[in-house]
Coordinates of C-alpha atoms in Angstrom, one line a residue:
Chain A
M3 CA 1.0 -252.6 14.7
S4 CA 2.2 -254.0 18.0
D5 CA 0.3 -256.7 19.6
Q6 CA 0.1 -254.7 22.7
A7 CA -2.3 -252.0 21.5
L8 CA -5.8 -253.1 20.7
L9 CA -7.1 -249.6 20.3
T10 CA -5.5 -246.2 19.8
L11 CA -7.3 -242.9 20.0
D12 CA -5.6 -239.8 18.9
D13 CA -7.3 -236.4 19.5
L14 CA -10.9 -237.7 19.7
R15 CA -13.5 -235.0 19.6
V16 CA -17.3 -235.2 19.9
D17 CA -19.3 -232.1 19.1
F18 CA -23.0 -231.6 19.2
H19 CA -24.2 -228.9 16.7
T20 CA -27.3 -227.6 18.5
P21 CA -29.4 -224.5 17.5
T22 CA -27.9 -222.6 20.4
G23 CA -24.3 -223.4 19.5
I24 CA -21.7 -226.2 19.5
V25 CA -21.4 -228.3 22.6
N26 CA -18.0 -230.0 22.9
A27 CA -18.7 -233.2 24.8
V28 CA -15.2 -234.7 24.2
R29 CA -12.3 -232.3 23.5
G30 CA -9.2 -234.0 22.3
L31 CA -8.9 -237.2 24.1
S32 CA -6.0 -239.6 23.3
F33 CA -5.2 -243.0 24.8
T34 CA -4.1 -246.5 24.0
L35 CA -5.8 -249.6 25.2
G36 CA -4.0 -252.9 25.5
R37 CA -5.1 -256.2 27.0
E38 CA -5.9 -254.5 30.3
R39 CA -8.7 -253.1 32.4
L40 CA -8.8 -249.3 31.7
G41 CA -11.0 -247.2 33.9
I42 CA -12.5 -243.9 32.8
V43 CA -13.9 -241.9 35.7
G44 CA -15.6 -238.6 35.8
E45 CA -18.7 -236.8 37.0
S46 CA -21.8 -236.4 34.9
G47 CA -21.1 -234.4 31.8
S48 CA -17.4 -235.3 31.7
G49 CA -17.7 -237.0 28.4
K50 CA -16.9 -240.5 29.6
S51 CA -20.0 -242.2 28.1
M52 CA -19.6 -240.2 24.9
T53 CA -16.1 -241.6 24.5
G54 CA -17.4 -245.1 24.7
R55 CA -20.1 -244.4 22.3
A56 CA -17.8 -242.7 19.8
I57 CA -15.6 -245.8 19.7
L58 CA -18.6 -247.8 18.6
D59 CA -20.0 -245.1 16.3
L60 CA -23.1 -244.8 18.4
I61 CA -23.2 -241.0 18.7
P62 CA -26.7 -239.8 17.8
H63 CA -27.5 -236.9 15.5
P64 CA -26.5 -234.0 15.8
G65 CA -23.3 -235.3 17.3
V66 CA -20.1 -235.3 15.1
V67 CA -17.1 -237.5 15.9
T68 CA -13.7 -236.5 14.7
A69 CA -10.2 -237.9 15.5
K70 CA -6.8 -237.7 14.0
R71 CA -6.7 -241.4 14.3
M72 CA -8.9 -244.2 15.8
G73 CA -6.9 -247.3 15.3
F74 CA -8.2 -250.8 15.9
R75 CA -5.8 -253.6 15.1
G76 CA -4.2 -251.8 12.3
Q77 CA -7.4 -250.5 10.8
N78 CA -8.3 -246.8 10.9
L79 CA -11.9 -246.5 12.1
T80 CA -12.2 -242.8 11.1
T81 CA -11.9 -243.7 7.4
M82 CA -14.2 -246.7 7.5
D83 CA -17.7 -246.6 6.1
K84 CA -20.8 -247.2 8.2
R85 CA -21.2 -250.8 6.9
A86 CA -17.7 -251.8 7.9
R87 CA -18.1 -250.1 11.3
R88 CA -21.3 -252.1 11.9
K89 CA -19.5 -255.3 11.2
L90 CA -17.0 -254.5 13.9
R91 CA -19.7 -253.5 16.4
G92 CA -20.7 -256.4 18.6
R93 CA -18.3 -258.8 16.9
H94 CA -15.0 -257.1 17.7
I95 CA -15.9 -254.2 20.0
S96 CA -18.9 -254.6 22.3
M97 CA -20.6 -252.6 25.0
V98 CA -22.5 -253.5 28.2
M99 CA -24.9 -250.7 29.2
Q100 CA -25.9 -249.5 32.6
D101 CA -29.4 -250.8 33.2
P102 CA -30.6 -254.2 32.1
K103 CA -34.2 -253.0 32.6
F104 CA -33.9 -250.7 29.7
S105 CA -31.3 -252.4 27.5
L106 CA -32.9 -255.9 27.1
N107 CA -35.8 -256.4 24.7
P108 CA -38.9 -256.8 26.9
V109 CA -40.8 -259.0 24.5
Q110 CA -38.2 -261.7 23.7
T111 CA -36.8 -264.3 26.1
V112 CA -33.3 -263.6 27.4
G113 CA -32.0 -266.8 25.9
D114 CA -33.3 -266.0 22.4
Q115 CA -31.7 -262.6 22.7
I116 CA -28.3 -264.1 23.5
A117 CA -28.7 -266.6 20.6
E118 CA -29.6 -263.8 18.2
A119 CA -26.5 -261.9 19.2
Y120 CA -24.5 -265.0 18.3
R121 CA -26.2 -265.7 15.0
V122 CA -25.8 -262.1 13.8
H123 CA -22.0 -262.5 13.9
H124 CA -21.5 -266.2 13.2
R125 CA -23.0 -268.6 10.7
A126 CA -24.6 -271.1 13.0
S127 CA -27.8 -273.2 13.1
A128 CA -30.5 -272.3 15.6
R129 CA -29.6 -275.3 17.6
E130 CA -25.9 -274.5 17.8
A131 CA -26.7 -271.0 18.8
K132 CA -28.9 -272.2 21.6
E133 CA -26.2 -274.6 22.9
R134 CA -23.7 -271.8 22.8
S135 CA -26.1 -269.5 24.7
L136 CA -26.7 -272.0 27.3
S137 CA -23.0 -272.5 27.9
M138 CA -22.6 -268.7 28.0
L139 CA -25.3 -268.4 30.6
E140 CA -23.3 -271.0 32.6
A141 CA -20.2 -269.0 32.1
V142 CA -21.8 -266.0 33.7
Q143 CA -22.7 -268.2 36.7
I144 CA -26.4 -268.6 36.2
R145 CA -27.4 -271.7 38.1
E146 CA -30.2 -273.2 35.9
P147 CA -29.3 -272.0 32.4
A148 CA -32.1 -274.1 30.8
R149 CA -34.8 -272.5 32.9
V150 CA -33.4 -268.9 32.7
Y151 CA -33.1 -269.2 28.9
D152 CA -36.9 -269.1 28.6
L153 CA -37.5 -266.2 31.0
Y154 CA -38.4 -262.8 29.9
P155 CA -36.4 -259.8 31.1
H156 CA -39.1 -258.7 33.6
E157 CA -38.8 -262.2 35.2
V158 CA -35.1 -261.8 36.1
S159 CA -33.5 -259.8 38.9
G160 CA -31.3 -256.8 38.2
G161 CA -28.1 -258.8 38.9
M162 CA -29.2 -261.6 36.7
G163 CA -30.3 -259.2 33.9
Q164 CA -26.8 -257.7 34.0
R165 CA -25.2 -261.1 33.7
V166 CA -27.5 -261.8 30.8
M167 CA -26.2 -258.6 29.1
I168 CA -22.6 -259.6 29.7
A169 CA -23.3 -263.1 28.2
M170 CA -24.9 -261.5 25.2
M171 CA -21.9 -259.1 24.7
L172 CA -19.3 -261.8 25.2
I173 CA -20.8 -264.6 23.1
A174 CA -19.4 -263.1 19.9
E175 CA -16.0 -263.1 21.5
P176 CA -15.1 -259.5 21.0
E177 CA -11.5 -258.2 21.5
I178 CA -12.7 -255.1 23.3
L179 CA -15.5 -254.7 25.8
I180 CA -16.7 -251.3 26.8
A181 CA -18.7 -251.4 30.1
D182 CA -20.6 -248.2 30.8
E183 CA -21.5 -248.1 34.5
P184 CA -22.2 -251.8 34.3
T185 CA -23.0 -252.2 38.0
S186 CA -24.4 -248.8 39.1
A187 CA -28.0 -250.0 39.1
L188 CA -27.1 -253.0 41.3
D189 CA -26.9 -253.5 45.1
V190 CA -23.3 -253.6 46.5
T191 CA -23.2 -257.3 47.2
V192 CA -24.6 -258.2 43.7
Q193 CA -22.3 -255.6 42.2
L194 CA -19.3 -257.5 43.4
Q195 CA -20.5 -260.8 42.0
V196 CA -21.1 -259.3 38.6
L197 CA -17.7 -257.6 38.6
K198 CA -16.1 -260.9 39.5
I199 CA -17.6 -262.6 36.5
L200 CA -16.7 -259.7 34.2
D201 CA -13.1 -259.8 35.6
D202 CA -12.7 -263.6 35.1
L203 CA -14.0 -263.5 31.6
V204 CA -12.0 -260.6 30.5
T205 CA -8.8 -262.0 31.9
S206 CA -9.3 -265.6 30.7
R207 CA -10.2 -264.4 27.1
G208 CA -7.4 -261.8 27.0
M209 CA -9.8 -258.9 26.1
G210 CA -9.3 -255.2 26.6
L211 CA -11.8 -253.7 28.9
I212 CA -12.9 -250.0 29.1
F213 CA -14.7 -249.6 32.4
I214 CA -16.6 -246.4 32.6
S215 CA -17.7 -245.3 36.0
H216 CA -18.3 -242.5 38.4
D217 CA -17.2 -244.5 41.4
L218 CA -13.6 -243.8 42.3
H219 CA -13.3 -246.5 44.9
L220 CA -14.6 -249.1 42.6
V221 CA -12.3 -248.1 39.7
K222 CA -9.4 -248.0 42.0
S223 CA -10.0 -251.5 43.2
F224 CA -11.1 -253.0 39.8
C225 CA -8.9 -251.5 37.1
D226 CA -5.3 -251.5 36.1
R227 CA -5.1 -247.9 34.8
V228 CA -7.4 -244.9 35.2
I229 CA -8.2 -241.9 33.1
V230 CA -9.8 -239.1 35.0
M231 CA -12.0 -237.0 32.8
Y232 CA -13.5 -233.5 33.3
G233 CA -15.3 -231.4 30.8
G234 CA -14.4 -233.7 27.9
K235 CA -10.7 -233.7 28.7
A236 CA -8.4 -236.2 30.4
M237 CA -7.1 -234.5 33.5
E238 CA -4.6 -237.3 34.2
T239 CA -3.9 -240.9 33.5
L240 CA -2.4 -243.0 36.2
P241 CA -2.1 -246.6 37.5
A242 CA -5.2 -247.4 39.6
S243 CA -3.2 -248.4 42.6
E244 CA -1.8 -244.9 42.7
L245 CA -5.1 -243.1 42.6
D246 CA -4.7 -242.1 46.2
K247 CA -1.4 -240.3 45.3
A248 CA -3.0 -238.4 42.4
Q249 CA -1.4 -235.1 41.6
H250 CA -4.0 -233.3 39.6
P251 CA -6.1 -230.9 41.7
Y252 CA -9.3 -232.2 40.2
T253 CA -8.6 -235.8 41.1
R254 CA -7.5 -234.7 44.5
G255 CA -10.6 -232.7 44.9
L256 CA -12.9 -235.6 43.9
L257 CA -11.2 -237.9 46.3
G258 CA -11.5 -235.2 49.0
C259 CA -15.2 -234.8 48.8
L260 CA -15.9 -238.5 49.4
P261 CA -17.0 -239.2 53.0
D262 CA -14.5 -241.7 54.5
L263 CA -15.1 -244.0 57.4
D264 CA -11.5 -243.9 58.4
H265 CA -11.1 -240.1 58.3
P266 CA -14.2 -238.6 59.8
R267 CA -14.5 -234.9 59.3
E268 CA -17.0 -232.4 60.5
K269 CA -17.2 -230.8 57.0
L270 CA -16.5 -232.4 53.7
A271 CA -14.2 -230.7 51.3
T272 CA -15.9 -229.2 48.3
L273 CA -14.5 -228.9 44.8
N274 CA -13.2 -225.7 43.4
R275 CA -13.3 -226.0 39.6
D276 CA -10.5 -224.1 37.9
P277 CA -11.3 -222.9 34.4
A278 CA -7.6 -223.4 33.5
W279 CA -8.2 -227.1 33.5
L280 CA -10.2 -226.8 30.3
A281 CA -7.8 -224.4 28.6
Chain B
M8 CA -40.0 -247.0 75.8
S9 CA -38.4 -243.7 76.7
T10 CA -41.1 -241.1 76.6
N11 CA -38.8 -238.3 75.4
S12 CA -37.8 -239.9 72.1
A13 CA -38.4 -237.8 69.0
I14 CA -39.5 -240.9 67.1
N15 CA -40.4 -244.2 68.6
V16 CA -41.4 -247.2 66.4
D17 CA -42.6 -250.4 68.1
K18 CA -43.4 -253.6 66.3
L19 CA -44.0 -252.0 62.9
N20 CA -45.4 -254.3 60.2
V21 CA -46.1 -253.4 56.6
S22 CA -47.6 -255.7 53.9
F23 CA -48.3 -255.1 50.3
G24 CA -50.8 -257.9 49.4
D25 CA -49.0 -261.1 50.1
S26 CA -45.5 -259.7 50.6
H27 CA -44.6 -258.8 54.1
V28 CA -42.0 -256.0 53.6
V29 CA -41.4 -254.7 57.1
K30 CA -41.4 -257.2 59.9
D31 CA -41.7 -256.4 63.6
L32 CA -39.4 -253.4 63.4
S33 CA -38.7 -251.4 66.5
F34 CA -36.3 -248.4 67.0
A35 CA -36.1 -245.1 68.7
V36 CA -34.5 -241.8 67.7
E37 CA -33.6 -239.2 70.3
P38 CA -34.3 -235.5 69.7
G39 CA -31.4 -233.8 67.8
E40 CA -30.0 -237.2 66.7
S41 CA -29.2 -238.2 63.2
Y42 CA -30.2 -241.8 62.7
G43 CA -29.2 -243.8 59.6
V44 CA -31.1 -246.7 58.0
V45 CA -29.1 -248.8 55.6
G46 CA -29.9 -251.9 53.5
E47 CA -30.0 -253.1 50.0
S48 CA -33.0 -252.6 47.6
G49 CA -36.0 -254.4 48.9
S50 CA -34.9 -254.3 52.5
G51 CA -37.9 -252.1 53.4
K52 CA -35.8 -249.0 54.4
S53 CA -37.8 -246.6 52.2
T54 CA -41.1 -248.1 53.2
V55 CA -40.3 -247.4 56.9
L56 CA -39.6 -243.8 56.0
R57 CA -42.9 -243.5 54.1
V58 CA -44.8 -244.9 57.1
L59 CA -43.2 -242.3 59.3
A60 CA -44.0 -239.5 56.8
G61 CA -47.7 -240.6 56.7
L62 CA -47.4 -241.6 53.0
N63 CA -48.3 -245.2 53.6
R64 CA -51.5 -246.0 55.5
D65 CA -51.4 -249.8 55.5
W66 CA -49.3 -250.6 58.5
S67 CA -49.7 -252.0 62.0
G68 CA -47.8 -251.4 65.2
E69 CA -47.1 -248.3 67.1
V70 CA -45.5 -245.1 65.9
D71 CA -44.9 -242.2 68.3
I72 CA -43.6 -239.0 66.9
L73 CA -42.7 -236.0 69.2
G74 CA -44.5 -237.7 72.1
K75 CA -47.8 -238.3 70.2
R76 CA -49.2 -241.7 69.1
Q77 CA -49.7 -241.4 65.4
P78 CA -52.9 -242.3 63.6
K79 CA -52.9 -243.7 60.1
I80 CA -54.1 -240.4 58.7
R81 CA -52.0 -237.5 60.1
D82 CA -53.2 -234.0 60.8
K83 CA -51.9 -230.7 59.5
A84 CA -49.9 -230.0 62.6
F85 CA -47.9 -233.2 62.0
Y86 CA -46.8 -232.1 58.5
R87 CA -45.5 -228.8 60.0
A88 CA -43.3 -230.7 62.3
V89 CA -42.2 -233.6 60.0
Q90 CA -41.0 -233.1 56.4
M91 CA -39.4 -235.3 53.9
V92 CA -36.7 -234.9 51.2
F93 CA -36.9 -237.4 48.4
Q94 CA -34.2 -239.2 46.4
D95 CA -34.6 -237.9 42.9
P96 CA -34.6 -234.1 42.6
Y97 CA -35.5 -234.7 38.9
G98 CA -38.8 -236.4 39.9
S99 CA -39.8 -234.7 43.1
L100 CA -40.2 -231.1 41.9
H101 CA -43.2 -230.2 39.8
P102 CA -41.8 -229.4 36.3
K103 CA -44.4 -226.6 35.6
K104 CA -43.9 -224.8 38.9
T105 CA -41.2 -222.2 39.6
V106 CA -39.0 -222.4 42.7
D107 CA -41.3 -219.6 44.1
D108 CA -44.5 -221.7 43.5
T109 CA -42.9 -224.8 45.1
L110 CA -41.9 -222.9 48.2
A111 CA -45.1 -220.9 48.5
E112 CA -47.4 -223.9 48.4
P113 CA -46.7 -225.4 51.8
L114 CA -47.0 -221.9 53.3
A115 CA -50.4 -221.4 51.7
I116 CA -51.6 -224.8 52.9
H117 CA -50.7 -224.0 56.5
G118 CA -52.0 -220.5 56.3
I119 CA -48.7 -219.0 57.2
R120 CA -48.3 -215.3 56.5
D121 CA -45.3 -213.4 55.4
A122 CA -44.6 -215.9 52.7
E123 CA -42.4 -213.4 50.8
A124 CA -39.8 -213.1 53.6
K125 CA -40.0 -216.8 54.5
I126 CA -39.3 -217.9 50.9
S127 CA -36.3 -215.6 50.6
R128 CA -35.0 -216.8 53.9
A129 CA -35.4 -220.5 53.0
M130 CA -33.6 -219.9 49.7
Q131 CA -30.8 -218.1 51.6
D132 CA -30.5 -220.9 54.1
V133 CA -29.9 -223.5 51.4
G134 CA -27.5 -221.3 49.5
L135 CA -29.6 -220.5 46.5
P136 CA -29.2 -217.0 45.0
T137 CA -32.5 -215.1 45.1
S138 CA -32.2 -214.6 41.3
F139 CA -33.2 -218.3 41.0
R140 CA -36.6 -217.7 42.5
F141 CA -38.6 -217.6 39.3
R142 CA -36.8 -220.4 37.6
Y143 CA -38.3 -223.7 36.6
P144 CA -36.7 -227.0 37.7
H145 CA -35.4 -227.7 34.1
Q146 CA -33.3 -224.5 34.5
L147 CA -31.5 -225.8 37.6
S148 CA -28.8 -228.4 38.0
G149 CA -29.3 -231.6 40.1
G150 CA -27.6 -230.1 43.1
Q151 CA -29.6 -226.9 42.9
R152 CA -32.9 -228.9 42.6
Q153 CA -32.0 -230.9 45.7
R154 CA -31.4 -227.5 47.5
V155 CA -34.9 -226.5 46.4
A156 CA -36.3 -229.8 47.7
I157 CA -34.6 -229.1 51.1
A158 CA -35.8 -225.5 51.1
R159 CA -39.3 -226.8 50.5
A160 CA -39.0 -229.1 53.5
L161 CA -37.5 -226.4 55.7
V162 CA -39.8 -223.5 54.8
L163 CA -42.4 -224.8 57.4
E164 CA -39.6 -224.9 60.1
P165 CA -40.1 -228.6 61.0
T166 CA -38.2 -230.3 63.8
I167 CA -37.8 -233.7 62.0
L168 CA -36.5 -234.2 58.5
L169 CA -36.9 -237.6 56.8
L170 CA -34.2 -238.0 54.2
D171 CA -34.6 -240.7 51.6
E172 CA -31.3 -241.1 49.7
P173 CA -30.9 -237.3 49.4
T174 CA -27.6 -237.4 47.5
S175 CA -27.6 -240.7 45.6
A176 CA -28.6 -239.1 42.4
L177 CA -25.9 -236.5 42.6
D178 CA -22.2 -236.3 41.6
V179 CA -19.8 -236.7 44.5
S180 CA -18.7 -233.1 44.5
I181 CA -22.3 -232.0 44.6
Q182 CA -23.0 -234.7 47.2
A183 CA -20.4 -233.1 49.5
E184 CA -22.1 -229.7 49.2
V185 CA -25.5 -231.0 50.0
L186 CA -24.2 -233.1 52.9
N187 CA -22.4 -230.1 54.4
L188 CA -25.6 -228.1 54.0
L189 CA -27.6 -230.7 55.8
Q190 CA -25.1 -231.0 58.7
A191 CA -25.0 -227.2 59.1
L192 CA -28.8 -226.9 59.1
R193 CA -29.1 -229.6 61.7
H194 CA -26.7 -228.0 64.1
E195 CA -28.2 -224.6 63.6
R196 CA -31.8 -225.6 64.1
K197 CA -31.4 -228.7 66.4
L198 CA -33.1 -230.9 63.8
T199 CA -33.7 -234.6 64.1
Y200 CA -32.8 -236.6 61.0
I201 CA -33.6 -240.0 59.7
L202 CA -31.3 -240.7 56.8
V203 CA -32.0 -243.7 54.5
S204 CA -29.1 -244.6 52.3
H205 CA -27.3 -247.5 50.7
D206 CA -24.0 -245.7 51.1
L207 CA -22.3 -246.7 54.4
A208 CA -19.7 -243.9 54.1
V209 CA -22.4 -241.3 53.8
V210 CA -24.3 -242.7 56.8
G211 CA -21.0 -243.0 58.8
H212 CA -20.4 -239.3 58.0
M213 CA -23.9 -238.0 58.8
C214 CA -25.2 -240.2 61.6
E215 CA -24.5 -241.1 65.2
R216 CA -26.3 -244.4 65.1
L217 CA -27.6 -246.6 62.3
L218 CA -29.8 -249.6 61.7
V219 CA -29.0 -252.2 59.2
M220 CA -32.0 -253.8 57.5
Q221 CA -32.4 -257.0 55.5
F222 CA -35.6 -258.5 54.2
G223 CA -37.8 -256.1 56.2
R224 CA -36.1 -256.8 59.5
G225 CA -33.7 -254.8 61.6
V226 CA -30.6 -256.9 61.6
E227 CA -28.4 -254.8 63.7
E228 CA -28.3 -251.4 65.4
M229 CA -24.9 -249.9 65.9
T230 CA -23.1 -246.6 66.5
A231 CA -21.1 -244.8 63.9
T232 CA -18.0 -245.6 65.9
T233 CA -18.7 -249.3 65.6
L234 CA -19.1 -248.8 61.9
A235 CA -15.8 -246.9 61.5
A236 CA -14.0 -249.6 63.6
R237 CA -15.5 -252.2 61.1
A238 CA -16.8 -254.1 64.1
P239 CA -20.5 -255.0 63.5
Q240 CA -21.8 -258.0 65.4
T241 CA -23.8 -259.7 62.6
A242 CA -22.6 -261.5 59.5
Y243 CA -24.9 -259.6 57.2
A244 CA -23.7 -256.2 58.4
Q245 CA -20.1 -257.3 58.1
Q246 CA -20.8 -258.5 54.5
L247 CA -22.4 -255.2 53.6
L248 CA -19.5 -253.3 55.0
T249 CA -16.9 -255.5 53.1
A250 CA -18.9 -255.1 49.9
S251 CA -18.9 -251.4 50.1
E252 CA -15.1 -251.2 50.3
G253 CA -14.7 -252.1 46.7
F254 CA -13.6 -255.0 44.5
R255 CA -11.2 -257.6 45.8
R256 CA -9.4 -259.8 43.3
A257 CA -8.8 -263.2 44.8
G258 CA -5.2 -264.4 44.8

């Protein structure tokens, strides 16, 4: 397997078998991830979060994941058992969730949570884990790591909570980081600080990043490559810098309905969805 | 103070216990104007709106709405003239009430007759098919729910609408539809809007003037033209504007 591709997905499908019928959340998605920042954008229900979860084997019952191939560094994830998948999770492929308020354990200090994440994946003494956690807190630019280590999640701000989450996910030094709307719950100025940290760490460690977002402007400015999803399918894949020149009517439609300070219009364009896109 | 402002706020102060969340805020909104209030979380922008709507009674200062000095506790006539649309259409509609119940309640409270016709008219105005009339909120999409919330505010035929992040819980394509609807209604009915949002592009699209807030204070008031020209006077407003333009990689 070439060094370039960290992850290969071929014909990924996620189906939910509900009493009222089968819901196809992801319908035949294929892509390759290298050491790059890959953005997945789409509206709610487009299957972007389900794609991230499927890679980590985190689809809840009654969801079923199938794929012709899900390759991670020469291993095929589809044929692996649950135990082997669990070993990869957090250690090699990791995920930052949207809202630190709901994703951190409220009754454990943030420092202990980071140290725990390290000890789950590496044989280390409590003391070593603590030292590593402190330096990780420093790496995500928390000013007084020793003080913050002993704080509980309710004692930290949203931006700090999200940095704690990033520290926790990166401490095991995974090869792939999946970030599902990592900054949507944050204010714009804080959002940029968090993205900067994420960007520096991902670049300096040579990781592959899958950045899931609904924010087209953000993805355009942050990622290298973008997959635009709608109804569980990839509408198009293009370099982020060329998002403005997108060809697909769905991408064009999405861009068209954003209010733009430079091009004031009396009426915003609305999106006409074409059933043929899902055919 | 100009006497013919639709809304005039003078030295408004709001405290919750020890935290002083709105500090000496003054601004005026002309009739028929759309006025934006922007700021980050904790800047006090929603609190200001709640004071104007009469939902918060612990404030000091002077608030004049439609030429009348407002007491802490508002009368019924006030609520006929001033209505509010909330951020989250998933939280602001009663889950056990149908669209019809939701729209009939304000009419019943104000003793307005001919509810039947008024409800159909309100639904038509916001572009909801009448077949949705007896649906519950869980049977509607986010955009449809926000249309119900707007219809609920409009059914009393108010002159002022207070909009608290009306589209931030919606997808961009749905946001465009709701913003177009709000624009059309405003022109049709000569409504006055105060729009609270964290999204500068939305405010630039919807409003003629806007106020930037930080830590409970009004930092800068500017026109939409100044915003579009990226020419705010204060450093904070400039910073907010730069941050909203997306990520920039140094070097």
